[in-house]
């Protein structure tokens, strides 16, 4: 089956290397210029409707990076004016993927009325197994009626600020965020009748506020992303997008995170460092007693095993305390005298 190739770049009047911003600008300008409501005359109105359908179709493809790249790959397979062979293309590309689905329907014309070319390239996206389009084309003599469905809901991304304690304890957090959902007024098409939907200004999307309870996974690290399936923007067809939460660590007053290990300074008095001691040290889960051996010098690392963060695939990091020696804020006359004796002793030795 051969289908007429649609030059979407020509339709929007943009060069092949146009940026997404330029494509959007060109689309907006053309959509305003050819708005069917601008024409009182019925024939002009119909012409404008045809034109706007072409413009919408072109923007549907070029304005979506994934579809655009698929479309751009066609370049090698056609010559201007040639008919386009869908099956060759389908064989080269294998099964498609993405957010659009079409199904064969005898009732109800396609909401957007896109071309056979568009249907051939983009139908079957998001389906498993062989594209339904191929089946449809095999059925000779059947009129293929594409039914446009809005894409899968938008994926959303947000930042989740967590403390080390919340990671350690697998705490539950409540977050409020905004995702882009489909506009119920226009069913996500952006078009009502022949006009842009007034509720979403033709974008097909409106903001949705979500309140979510999230259990912080114990093996997350700063920068890692949690995927919450189906918690992104809603969709008219019921396949919502996903939500990605990027972990941002709230700075801790005591510990810094080094991989799975926690590090902290351990401030010792001179006699603790010289003679050794048993002292209370903080962890993310209360305090524990740590043995400081005699002759502990500055920078010595004392390790508390398995008190750090959970590791991916089991196990746990350590806490590493780094010895630092400091004087008490107040030193009495008696203590000063003892330091003098210490100094004398050391000078002799
Ligand atoms: Zn709308």
Short mmCIF file of N, CA, C and O and ligand atoms in Angstrom, two decimals, residues 183-192 196-206, ligand 1:
data_model
loop_
_atom_site.label_atom_id
_atom_site.label_comp_id
_atom_site.label_asym_id
_atom_site.label_seq_id
_atom_site.Cartn_x
_atom_site.Cartn_y
_atom_site.Cartn_z
N UNK A 183 -6.74 17.68 29.59
CA UNK A 183 -7.83 18.63 29.80
C UNK A 183 -9.15 17.91 29.54
O UNK A 183 -9.38 17.41 28.45
N UNK A 184 -10.02 17.82 30.56
CA UNK A 184 -11.27 17.08 30.36
C UNK A 184 -12.24 17.81 29.42
O UNK A 184 -13.10 17.19 28.81
N UNK A 185 -12.06 19.12 29.30
CA UNK A 185 -12.97 19.90 28.47
C UNK A 185 -12.88 19.50 26.99
O UNK A 185 -13.87 19.47 26.28
N UNK A 186 -11.64 19.21 26.54
CA UNK A 186 -11.45 18.87 25.13
C UNK A 186 -10.97 17.43 24.98
O UNK A 186 -10.57 17.00 23.89
N UNK A 187 -10.95 16.69 26.08
CA UNK A 187 -10.47 15.31 26.04
C UNK A 187 -9.00 15.22 25.70
O UNK A 187 -8.51 14.21 25.22
N UNK A 188 -8.27 16.31 25.94
CA UNK A 188 -6.83 16.30 25.70
C UNK A 188 -6.44 16.60 24.26
O UNK A 188 -5.26 16.57 23.92
N UNK A 189 -7.43 16.90 23.41
CA UNK A 189 -7.09 17.16 22.01
C UNK A 189 -6.69 18.61 21.79
O UNK A 189 -6.05 18.94 20.81
N UNK A 190 -7.09 19.49 22.69
CA UNK A 190 -6.79 20.91 22.52
C UNK A 190 -7.78 21.61 21.61
O UNK A 190 -7.69 22.82 21.40
N UNK A 191 -8.72 20.85 21.05
CA UNK A 191 -9.65 21.43 20.07
C UNK A 191 -11.09 21.13 20.50
O UNK A 191 -11.41 20.00 20.88
N UNK A 192 -11.91 22.15 20.46
CA UNK A 192 -13.34 21.96 20.68
C UNK A 192 -14.04 22.51 19.44
O UNK A 192 -13.91 23.69 19.13
N UNK A 196 -9.69 26.32 19.29
CA UNK A 196 -8.85 25.85 20.38
C UNK A 196 -9.69 25.82 21.66
O UNK A 196 -10.54 26.67 21.86
N UNK A 197 -9.41 24.82 22.47
CA UNK A 197 -10.15 24.69 23.72
C UNK A 197 -9.84 25.88 24.63
O UNK A 197 -8.68 26.19 24.86
N UNK A 198 -10.89 26.57 25.13
CA UNK A 198 -10.62 27.75 25.96
C UNK A 198 -10.04 27.40 27.34
O UNK A 198 -9.33 28.19 27.93
N UNK A 199 -10.32 26.19 27.79
CA UNK A 199 -9.86 25.82 29.14
C UNK A 199 -8.35 25.62 29.21
O UNK A 199 -7.72 25.96 30.18
N UNK A 200 -7.79 25.03 28.16
CA UNK A 200 -6.36 24.72 28.19
C UNK A 200 -5.61 25.51 27.12
O UNK A 200 -4.43 25.25 26.89
N UNK A 201 -6.29 26.44 26.46
CA UNK A 201 -5.68 27.27 25.42
C UNK A 201 -5.07 26.42 24.31
O UNK A 201 -4.05 26.78 23.72
N UNK A 202 -5.68 25.27 24.05
CA UNK A 202 -5.24 24.46 22.90
C UNK A 202 -4.11 23.51 23.21
O UNK A 202 -3.67 22.77 22.34
N UNK A 203 -3.63 23.51 24.46
CA UNK A 203 -2.48 22.63 24.76
C UNK A 203 -2.94 21.20 25.06
O UNK A 203 -2.15 20.26 24.99
N UNK A 204 -4.23 21.04 25.42
CA UNK A 204 -4.72 19.70 25.76
C UNK A 204 -4.36 19.27 27.17
O UNK A 204 -4.67 18.18 27.59
N UNK A 205 -3.66 20.16 27.89
CA UNK A 205 -3.20 19.78 29.22
C UNK A 205 -3.56 20.85 30.25
O UNK A 205 -3.54 22.03 29.94
N UNK A 206 -3.83 20.42 31.45
CA UNK A 206 -4.02 21.36 32.55
C UNK A 206 -3.27 20.84 33.77
O UNK A 206 -3.05 19.64 33.91
ZN1 LIG B 1 -8.76 21.66 26.62
#
